[in-house]
């Protein structure tokens, strides 16, 4: 079936952390098992990372809808991806 993704933008400042909830990303594919949907992080945050709350400090590249429902995924703004890139202009 068709996949529908509803997402709201989240703005963070350095040091902030937001736990992703179904108020931010929620998806359905028309089946009775939306919790089995997987999100892939194709474009990581520029100034931070997406991480699982059980493994703070470790960036993840995918997570499930069930992780979002259980509030186990955070977007952390820590400027880590911007560090040491002064010559990347």
CSV table of C-alpha atoms in Angstrom, one decimal:
chain,number,residue,atom,x,y,z
A,1,UNK,CA,0.0,0.0,0.0
A,2,UNK,CA,0.9,3.7,-0.1
A,3,UNK,CA,3.0,5.0,2.7
A,4,UNK,CA,1.9,8.2,4.3
A,5,UNK,CA,4.3,10.1,6.5
A,6,UNK,CA,3.3,13.1,8.6
A,7,UNK,CA,6.2,15.1,10.1
A,8,UNK,CA,6.5,18.4,11.9
A,9,UNK,CA,9.7,20.3,11.9
A,10,UNK,CA,11.7,20.4,15.2
A,11,UNK,CA,14.2,23.3,15.9
A,12,UNK,CA,16.9,22.7,18.5
A,13,UNK,CA,19.7,24.8,19.8
A,14,UNK,CA,23.1,23.5,20.9
A,15,UNK,CA,22.8,21.2,23.9
A,16,UNK,CA,19.1,20.5,23.3
A,17,UNK,CA,17.6,17.0,23.0
A,18,UNK,CA,14.1,16.2,21.8
A,19,UNK,CA,12.5,12.8,22.1
A,20,UNK,CA,10.7,11.8,18.9
A,21,UNK,CA,7.0,11.1,19.6
A,22,UNK,CA,4.1,10.4,17.3
A,23,UNK,CA,3.5,14.1,17.4
A,24,UNK,CA,6.6,14.5,15.2
A,25,UNK,CA,6.9,11.6,12.8
A,26,UNK,CA,4.0,9.2,12.3
A,27,UNK,CA,3.6,6.9,9.3
A,28,UNK,CA,1.1,4.4,8.0
A,29,UNK,CA,1.3,2.1,5.1
A,30,UNK,CA,-2.3,1.1,5.0
A,31,UNK,CA,-1.7,-2.2,6.7
A,32,UNK,CA,-2.7,-3.2,10.2
A,33,UNK,CA,0.9,-3.3,11.3
A,34,UNK,CA,2.2,0.3,11.2
A,35,UNK,CA,4.5,-0.4,14.2
A,36,UNK,CA,6.6,-2.6,11.9
A,37,UNK,CA,7.5,0.4,9.7
A,38,UNK,CA,11.2,1.3,9.7
A,39,UNK,CA,12.6,4.8,9.3
A,40,UNK,CA,16.1,5.2,7.7
A,41,UNK,CA,18.1,8.3,8.5
A,42,UNK,CA,19.2,9.3,5.0
A,43,UNK,CA,20.3,12.8,5.9
A,44,UNK,CA,21.5,13.0,9.5
A,45,UNK,CA,21.2,16.3,11.4
A,46,UNK,CA,24.0,18.7,10.6
A,47,UNK,CA,24.7,19.6,14.2
A,48,UNK,CA,24.1,16.5,16.1
A,49,UNK,CA,22.7,13.0,15.7
A,50,UNK,CA,19.7,10.7,16.0
A,51,UNK,CA,20.2,8.2,18.9
A,52,UNK,CA,18.4,5.5,20.8
A,53,UNK,CA,17.8,6.5,24.4
A,54,UNK,CA,19.3,3.2,25.6
A,55,UNK,CA,22.6,4.1,23.8
A,56,UNK,CA,23.3,7.8,24.4
A,57,UNK,CA,26.1,9.2,22.3
A,58,UNK,CA,25.8,6.5,19.6
A,59,UNK,CA,24.3,7.7,16.3
A,60,UNK,CA,21.7,5.4,14.7
A,61,UNK,CA,20.9,5.1,11.0
A,62,UNK,CA,17.4,3.6,11.4
A,63,UNK,CA,14.6,3.1,13.9
A,64,UNK,CA,11.1,1.7,13.9
A,65,UNK,CA,7.7,3.2,14.4
A,66,UNK,CA,7.5,1.1,17.6
A,67,UNK,CA,10.6,2.9,18.8
A,68,UNK,CA,8.9,6.2,18.2
A,69,UNK,CA,5.7,5.1,20.0
A,70,UNK,CA,7.8,3.9,22.9
A,71,UNK,CA,9.7,7.3,22.9
A,72,UNK,CA,13.1,5.6,22.6
A,73,UNK,CA,14.5,7.9,19.8
A,74,UNK,CA,16.1,11.3,20.4
A,75,UNK,CA,17.4,14.0,18.1
A,76,UNK,CA,20.4,15.5,19.9
A,77,UNK,CA,22.0,18.9,19.0
A,78,UNK,CA,25.6,18.8,20.0
A,79,UNK,CA,27.4,20.4,17.1
A,80,UNK,CA,29.4,17.1,16.6
A,81,UNK,CA,28.9,16.9,12.8
A,82,UNK,CA,30.1,20.5,12.4
A,83,UNK,CA,33.3,20.1,14.5
A,84,UNK,CA,36.5,20.3,12.5
A,85,UNK,CA,34.9,21.3,9.3
A,86,UNK,CA,36.1,24.9,9.0
A,87,UNK,CA,37.6,24.2,5.6
A,88,UNK,CA,34.5,22.5,4.0
A,89,UNK,CA,33.1,25.6,2.4
